[in-house]
Short mmCIF file of C-alpha atoms in Angstrom, two decimals:
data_model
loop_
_atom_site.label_atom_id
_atom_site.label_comp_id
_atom_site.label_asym_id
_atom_site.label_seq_id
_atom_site.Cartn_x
_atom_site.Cartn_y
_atom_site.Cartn_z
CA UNK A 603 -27.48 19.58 10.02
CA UNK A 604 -29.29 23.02 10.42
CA UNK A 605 -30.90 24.55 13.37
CA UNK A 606 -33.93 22.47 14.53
CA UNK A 607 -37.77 23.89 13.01
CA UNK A 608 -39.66 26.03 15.31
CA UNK A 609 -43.44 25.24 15.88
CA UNK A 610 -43.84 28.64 14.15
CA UNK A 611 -41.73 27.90 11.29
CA UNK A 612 -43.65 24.13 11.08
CA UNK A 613 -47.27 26.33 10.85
CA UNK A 614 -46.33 28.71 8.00
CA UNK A 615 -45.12 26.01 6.34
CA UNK A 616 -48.21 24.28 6.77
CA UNK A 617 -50.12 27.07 6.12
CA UNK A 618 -48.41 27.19 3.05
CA UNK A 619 -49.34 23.86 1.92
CA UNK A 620 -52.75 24.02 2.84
CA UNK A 621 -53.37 27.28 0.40
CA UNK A 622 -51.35 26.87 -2.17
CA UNK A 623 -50.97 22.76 -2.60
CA UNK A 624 -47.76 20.39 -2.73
CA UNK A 625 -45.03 21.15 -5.30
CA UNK A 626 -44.64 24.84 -5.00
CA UNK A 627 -41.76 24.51 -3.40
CA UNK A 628 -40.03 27.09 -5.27
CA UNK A 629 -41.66 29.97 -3.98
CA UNK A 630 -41.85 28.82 -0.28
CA UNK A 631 -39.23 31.15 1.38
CA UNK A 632 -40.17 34.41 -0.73
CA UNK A 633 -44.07 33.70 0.10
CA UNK A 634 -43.61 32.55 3.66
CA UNK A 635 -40.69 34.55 5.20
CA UNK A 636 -39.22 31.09 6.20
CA UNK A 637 -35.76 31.60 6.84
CA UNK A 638 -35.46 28.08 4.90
CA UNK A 639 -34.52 26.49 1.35
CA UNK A 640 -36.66 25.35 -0.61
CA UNK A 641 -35.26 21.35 -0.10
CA UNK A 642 -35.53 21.96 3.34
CA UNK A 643 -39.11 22.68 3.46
CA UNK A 644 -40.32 20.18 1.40
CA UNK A 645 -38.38 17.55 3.31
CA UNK A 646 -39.72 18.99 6.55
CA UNK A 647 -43.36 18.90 4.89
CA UNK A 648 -42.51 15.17 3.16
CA UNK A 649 -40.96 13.36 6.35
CA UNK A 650 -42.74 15.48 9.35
CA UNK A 651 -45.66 17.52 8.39
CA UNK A 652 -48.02 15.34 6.25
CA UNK A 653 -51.33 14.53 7.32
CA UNK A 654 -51.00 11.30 6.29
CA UNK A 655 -47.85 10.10 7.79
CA UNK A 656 -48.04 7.22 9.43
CA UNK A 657 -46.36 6.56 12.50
CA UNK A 658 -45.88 3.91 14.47
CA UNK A 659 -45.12 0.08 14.31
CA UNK A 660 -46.39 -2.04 11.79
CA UNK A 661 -50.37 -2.98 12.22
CA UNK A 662 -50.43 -7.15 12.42
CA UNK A 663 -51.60 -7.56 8.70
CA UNK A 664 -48.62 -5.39 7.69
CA UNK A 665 -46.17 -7.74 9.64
CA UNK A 666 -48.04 -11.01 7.49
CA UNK A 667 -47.21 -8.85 4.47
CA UNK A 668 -43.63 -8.63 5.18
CA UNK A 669 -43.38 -12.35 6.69
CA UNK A 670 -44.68 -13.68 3.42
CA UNK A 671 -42.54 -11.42 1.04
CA UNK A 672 -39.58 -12.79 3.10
CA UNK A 673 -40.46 -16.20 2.69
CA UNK A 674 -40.87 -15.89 -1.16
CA UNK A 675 -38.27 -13.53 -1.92
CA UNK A 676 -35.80 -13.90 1.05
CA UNK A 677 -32.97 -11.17 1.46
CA UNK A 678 -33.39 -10.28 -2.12
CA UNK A 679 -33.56 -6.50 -1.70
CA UNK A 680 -33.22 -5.85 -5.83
CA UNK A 681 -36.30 -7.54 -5.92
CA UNK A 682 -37.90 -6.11 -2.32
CA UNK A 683 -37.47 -2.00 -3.30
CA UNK A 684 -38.80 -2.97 -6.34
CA UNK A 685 -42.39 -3.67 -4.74
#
């Protein structure tokens, strides 16, 4: 494991992502100055950074959801990743 992201680091990269859109992940380190691979910003930006990340336990409706699927599929995981 690399050295842990910096707050400054986390903005450019956000800054980044906010100009210039998901997917460019090519030209992040030349564009930025992030002292970073490409991989490693976009799994920074895909597991940490994302608005839309939700974090958290599971809301009630979520654990129903799961409850259910158990009962009807039990520890079938082929057929769980699937969904």
């Amino acid at each position: 494991m690399g050295r842990p992201w910096t707050e400054e680091e986390d903005q450019l990269l956000r800054n980044f992502v906010a100009k210039h859109g998901e997917g460019n992940w090519k030209h992040i380190p030349s564009k930025t100055g992030l002292n970073r691979c490409r991989k490693s910003c976009r799994l920074r930006w895909l597991n940490y950074l994302r608005p839309n990340i939700k974090r958290g336990g599971f809301a009630v409706d979520e654990d129903d959801l799961i409850i259910r699927l158990h009962k009807l599929l039990g520890n079938r995981q082929d057929l769980s990743l699937s969904l």
